[in-house]
Coordinates of C-alpha atoms in Angstrom, one line a residue:
M51 CA 28.1 -106.0 -44.1
K52 CA 31.3 -103.9 -43.2
L53 CA 31.0 -102.2 -46.6
K54 CA 27.4 -101.2 -45.9
I55 CA 28.2 -99.8 -42.5
C56 CA 31.2 -97.9 -43.9
W57 CA 28.9 -96.4 -46.7
N58 CA 26.3 -95.4 -44.1
N59 CA 28.9 -93.6 -42.0
K60 CA 30.2 -91.7 -45.1
L61 CA 26.6 -90.7 -46.1
S62 CA 25.9 -89.4 -42.6
N63 CA 29.1 -87.4 -42.6
L64 CA 28.4 -86.0 -46.0
L65 CA 24.9 -85.0 -45.0
F66 CA 26.2 -83.3 -41.8
I67 CA 28.8 -81.3 -43.8
I68 CA 26.0 -80.2 -46.3
F69 CA 23.6 -79.1 -43.6
S70 CA 26.4 -77.3 -41.6
S71 CA 27.4 -75.5 -44.7
V72 CA 23.8 -74.4 -45.3
L73 CA 23.5 -73.2 -41.7
I74 CA 26.8 -71.2 -41.9
A75 CA 25.8 -69.7 -45.2
Q76 CA 22.5 -68.6 -43.7
D77 CA 24.2 -67.1 -40.6
G78 CA 26.6 -65.1 -42.8
E79 CA 29.8 -63.3 -41.9
I80 CA 29.6 -60.4 -39.4
L81 CA 30.6 -57.1 -40.9
E82 CA 32.6 -54.3 -39.5
I83 CA 30.3 -51.2 -39.5
T84 CA 33.1 -48.6 -39.4
K85 CA 36.6 -48.5 -37.8
H86 CA 35.4 -46.3 -34.9
V87 CA 32.2 -48.2 -34.4
G88 CA 33.4 -51.7 -34.8
Y89 CA 31.3 -54.8 -35.3
T90 CA 28.5 -53.8 -32.8
L91 CA 26.4 -50.7 -32.8
D92 CA 25.5 -50.0 -29.1
A93 CA 22.7 -47.9 -27.7
Q94 CA 24.6 -44.7 -27.3
E95 CA 26.1 -44.9 -30.8
N96 CA 22.6 -45.5 -32.2
L97 CA 21.3 -42.3 -30.6
H98 CA 24.4 -40.4 -31.7
Y99 CA 24.5 -41.6 -35.3
K100 CA 20.6 -42.0 -35.6
V101 CA 20.7 -45.4 -37.4
F102 CA 17.6 -47.1 -36.0
N103 CA 15.5 -44.2 -34.7
D104 CA 12.3 -46.3 -35.1
I105 CA 13.4 -49.1 -32.7
P106 CA 12.1 -48.5 -29.1
N107 CA 14.4 -49.4 -26.3
F108 CA 17.3 -50.3 -28.7
E109 CA 20.1 -52.3 -27.2
S110 CA 22.5 -53.2 -30.0
A111 CA 22.8 -54.3 -33.6
Q112 CA 25.1 -56.3 -35.8
F113 CA 25.3 -56.6 -39.5
F114 CA 25.8 -59.9 -41.4
E115 CA 26.5 -60.6 -45.0
I116 CA 23.9 -63.0 -46.2
S117 CA 24.9 -62.8 -49.9
P118 CA 27.1 -60.5 -52.0
Q119 CA 24.1 -58.1 -52.4
K120 CA 22.2 -58.7 -49.2
I121 CA 23.1 -57.5 -45.7
E122 CA 21.0 -58.4 -42.6
A123 CA 20.9 -56.4 -39.4
R124 CA 20.1 -58.3 -36.3
I125 CA 18.7 -55.8 -33.8
S126 CA 18.4 -56.4 -30.0
F127 CA 15.9 -54.3 -28.0
V128 CA 14.6 -54.4 -24.5
E129 CA 11.0 -55.1 -23.7
Y130 CA 10.3 -54.9 -19.9
T131 CA 13.9 -56.1 -19.2
N132 CA 13.7 -59.0 -21.6
I133 CA 16.1 -58.9 -24.6
K134 CA 14.3 -59.5 -27.9
T135 CA 15.6 -59.6 -31.5
S136 CA 14.4 -58.4 -34.8
R137 CA 15.9 -58.5 -38.3
R138 CA 16.1 -56.0 -41.1
S139 CA 17.4 -56.4 -44.6
F140 CA 19.7 -54.0 -46.4
S141 CA 21.0 -53.9 -49.9
L142 CA 24.7 -53.6 -50.4
K143 CA 24.3 -50.0 -51.5
E144 CA 22.1 -49.1 -48.5
F145 CA 24.7 -50.6 -46.1
S146 CA 27.6 -48.7 -48.0
D147 CA 25.7 -45.4 -47.8
M148 CA 25.1 -45.9 -44.0
Q149 CA 28.9 -46.6 -43.6
F150 CA 29.8 -43.5 -45.5
R151 CA 27.4 -41.4 -43.4
L152 CA 28.8 -42.8 -40.1
K153 CA 32.4 -42.2 -41.3
N154 CA 31.7 -38.5 -42.0
N155 CA 30.0 -37.9 -38.7
P156 CA 31.9 -36.8 -35.6
K157 CA 33.1 -39.7 -33.5
I158 CA 31.1 -40.3 -30.3
T159 CA 33.0 -39.2 -27.1
D160 CA 32.7 -40.3 -23.5
A161 CA 31.0 -37.0 -22.7
I162 CA 28.4 -37.6 -25.3
R163 CA 27.9 -41.2 -24.1
E164 CA 27.3 -39.9 -20.5
S165 CA 24.8 -37.3 -21.7
F166 CA 22.7 -40.1 -23.3
R167 CA 22.4 -42.1 -20.0
K168 CA 19.2 -40.4 -19.0
N169 CA 17.5 -41.7 -22.1
L170 CA 18.8 -45.3 -21.7
T171 CA 17.4 -46.1 -18.3
Y172 CA 15.8 -49.3 -19.7
L173 CA 19.3 -50.8 -20.0
R174 CA 19.9 -50.6 -16.2
T175 CA 16.5 -51.3 -14.7
K176 CA 17.6 -54.1 -12.6
S177 CA 20.6 -52.4 -11.1
V178 CA 18.5 -49.3 -10.3
L179 CA 15.9 -51.4 -8.5
Q180 CA 18.5 -53.3 -6.6
N181 CA 20.0 -50.1 -5.4
I182 CA 16.8 -48.7 -3.9
S183 CA 17.2 -49.1 -0.1
V184 CA 14.7 -51.3 1.8
G185 CA 12.2 -49.2 3.7
Q186 CA 12.1 -46.5 1.0
Y187 CA 8.7 -45.1 0.1
L188 CA 8.0 -45.4 -3.6
S189 CA 5.3 -45.2 -6.2
V190 CA 4.9 -47.7 -9.0
K191 CA 2.8 -47.2 -12.0
H192 CA 1.3 -50.5 -13.2
R193 CA 0.7 -51.3 -16.9
N194 CA -3.0 -51.1 -16.2
G195 CA -2.6 -47.4 -15.3
V196 CA -3.0 -47.9 -11.5
W197 CA -0.5 -46.4 -9.1
V198 CA 0.8 -48.6 -6.2
R199 CA 2.3 -46.6 -3.3
G200 CA 4.0 -48.0 -0.3
T201 CA 7.3 -49.0 1.4
L202 CA 9.8 -51.3 -0.3
L203 CA 10.2 -54.6 1.5
N204 CA 12.4 -56.4 -1.0
F205 CA 13.4 -56.8 -4.6
S206 CA 14.1 -60.4 -5.8
K207 CA 13.3 -62.6 -8.7
D208 CA 12.5 -59.5 -10.8
R209 CA 9.7 -58.5 -8.5
L210 CA 9.2 -55.6 -6.1
L211 CA 7.5 -56.5 -2.8
I212 CA 5.8 -53.4 -1.5
Q213 CA 3.9 -52.9 1.8
T214 CA 0.9 -50.7 1.1
P215 CA -1.5 -49.4 3.9
F216 CA -3.8 -52.4 3.3
S217 CA -1.7 -55.3 2.0
I218 CA 1.6 -56.5 0.6
K219 CA 1.8 -56.2 -3.2
Q220 CA 4.1 -58.1 -5.6
I221 CA 4.8 -56.3 -8.8
P222 CA 7.0 -58.0 -11.5
I223 CA 9.2 -55.8 -13.7
T224 CA 7.2 -56.8 -16.7
K225 CA 4.1 -55.1 -15.2
M226 CA 5.8 -51.7 -14.4
E227 CA 5.7 -48.6 -16.4
R228 CA 7.2 -46.0 -14.1
I229 CA 8.8 -45.8 -10.6
T230 CA 9.1 -42.7 -8.5
Y231 CA 11.3 -42.7 -5.4
R232 CA 13.9 -40.7 -3.5
E233 CA 17.5 -41.9 -4.0
K234 CA 18.9 -40.5 -0.8
I235 CA 17.1 -38.6 1.9
I236 CA 18.7 -35.2 2.6
S237 CA 19.8 -34.3 6.1
M238 CA 19.9 -30.8 7.7
P239 CA 21.0 -31.1 11.3
E240 CA 21.0 -27.3 11.7
W241 CA 17.2 -27.5 11.4
K242 CA 16.7 -29.9 14.2
L243 CA 17.0 -27.4 17.1
T244 CA 14.5 -25.0 15.5
I245 CA 11.9 -27.7 14.6
Y246 CA 12.2 -29.5 18.0
G247 CA 11.9 -26.2 19.8
L248 CA 8.9 -25.0 17.9
A249 CA 7.2 -28.3 18.4
A250 CA 7.9 -28.3 22.1
L251 CA 6.5 -24.7 22.4
L252 CA 3.4 -25.8 20.5
G253 CA 2.9 -28.7 22.9
L254 CA 3.4 -26.4 25.9
G255 CA 1.0 -23.9 24.4
A256 CA -1.7 -26.5 23.8
M257 CA -1.5 -27.8 27.4
E258 CA -1.5 -24.3 28.8
T259 CA -4.7 -23.7 27.0
W260 CA -6.1 -26.9 28.5
N261 CA -4.9 -25.7 32.0
R262 CA -6.8 -22.4 31.6
Q263 CA -10.0 -24.2 30.5
T264 CA -10.0 -26.8 33.2
S265 CA -8.3 -24.8 36.1
P266 CA -6.5 -27.8 37.7
N267 CA -4.3 -27.4 40.9
W268 CA -0.7 -26.3 40.8
G269 CA 0.7 -29.8 40.6
Y270 CA -1.5 -31.0 37.7
K271 CA -0.7 -27.7 35.8
W272 CA 3.1 -28.5 35.7
H273 CA 2.3 -32.2 35.0
N274 CA 0.3 -31.2 31.9
R275 CA 3.0 -28.7 30.8
F276 CA 5.6 -31.4 31.1
I277 CA 3.5 -33.9 29.1
G278 CA 2.8 -31.2 26.4
G279 CA 6.6 -30.5 26.1
I280 CA 7.4 -34.2 25.8
F281 CA 4.7 -34.8 23.1
G282 CA 5.9 -31.7 21.3
L283 CA 9.5 -33.1 21.2
V284 CA 8.3 -36.5 19.9
A285 CA 6.2 -34.7 17.3
G286 CA 9.2 -32.6 16.4
A287 CA 11.2 -35.6 15.5
E288 CA 8.4 -36.8 13.2
V289 CA 8.1 -33.3 11.6
Y290 CA 11.8 -33.2 11.0
D291 CA 11.9 -36.6 9.3
T292 CA 8.9 -35.9 7.2
S293 CA 10.3 -32.5 6.2
M294 CA 13.6 -34.1 5.1
I295 CA 11.7 -36.6 3.0
L296 CA 9.4 -34.0 1.4
L297 CA 12.3 -31.7 0.6
T298 CA 14.3 -34.5 -1.1
K299 CA 14.1 -34.4 -4.9
K300 CA 12.2 -37.3 -6.4
T301 CA 13.7 -39.6 -9.0
H302 CA 11.4 -40.7 -11.8
F303 CA 12.4 -43.8 -13.7
G304 CA 10.6 -44.8 -16.9
L305 CA 10.5 -48.5 -18.0
T306 CA 8.7 -48.0 -21.3
P307 CA 9.3 -45.7 -24.3
E308 CA 6.0 -43.9 -23.7
E309 CA 6.9 -43.1 -20.1
L310 CA 10.4 -42.0 -21.1
D311 CA 8.9 -39.6 -23.6
K312 CA 6.6 -38.1 -20.9
L313 CA 9.5 -37.7 -18.5
N314 CA 11.8 -36.0 -21.2
R315 CA 9.2 -33.5 -22.2

């Protein structure tokens, strides 16, 4: 009985070793692309060296030696903030030719990396959305082509909560194509006195016109003028805030390759 148990254990261990070896062989050894690139090709390097131009929203790639003559690239890309993977086979010659081309290209610099940031917004979607201040007015293009406009109430669990004029909308990242908002509202305090003064004068002028049409007594005339001036100042505050919002440059953020192409034209 002991001999049978011992034999069963040995057989199980042998099968485990065989299956593990098969899995390791299938996974392959990761290859260094070049000395200056290393073992992982990132998004900026891919744009600079033009390795996978046909992969939308490229995130990174690594190369594995499956056999002496077969190399497999495992490519990660972003689809609505979700990381997905595809595989592509290379012959040893194709991989060597790519290495030779990369070695003879100028090395990517920090300045070049920074210049590519505007084309890689899909890599920082969540951080961008998290940094939009609550209360900000924004416009979101839905995947069905409809624009949703309103005030941002919250961003959590990969969803934007937007207050529109009629209801509260929840829009998940996976349903967004483009977001338009203003990162920081500008401020021009030197304009306040002019805007407030003009608004107060307009309020006084409106009530003076009313006084001439209705011919009230002396006390009501000054009461109306006072009310007109107060309403003018209140309206001036609204006009100032609205002017600062309208004069602030909009930020357009594309979440899909198609929208990025439109924004970069």
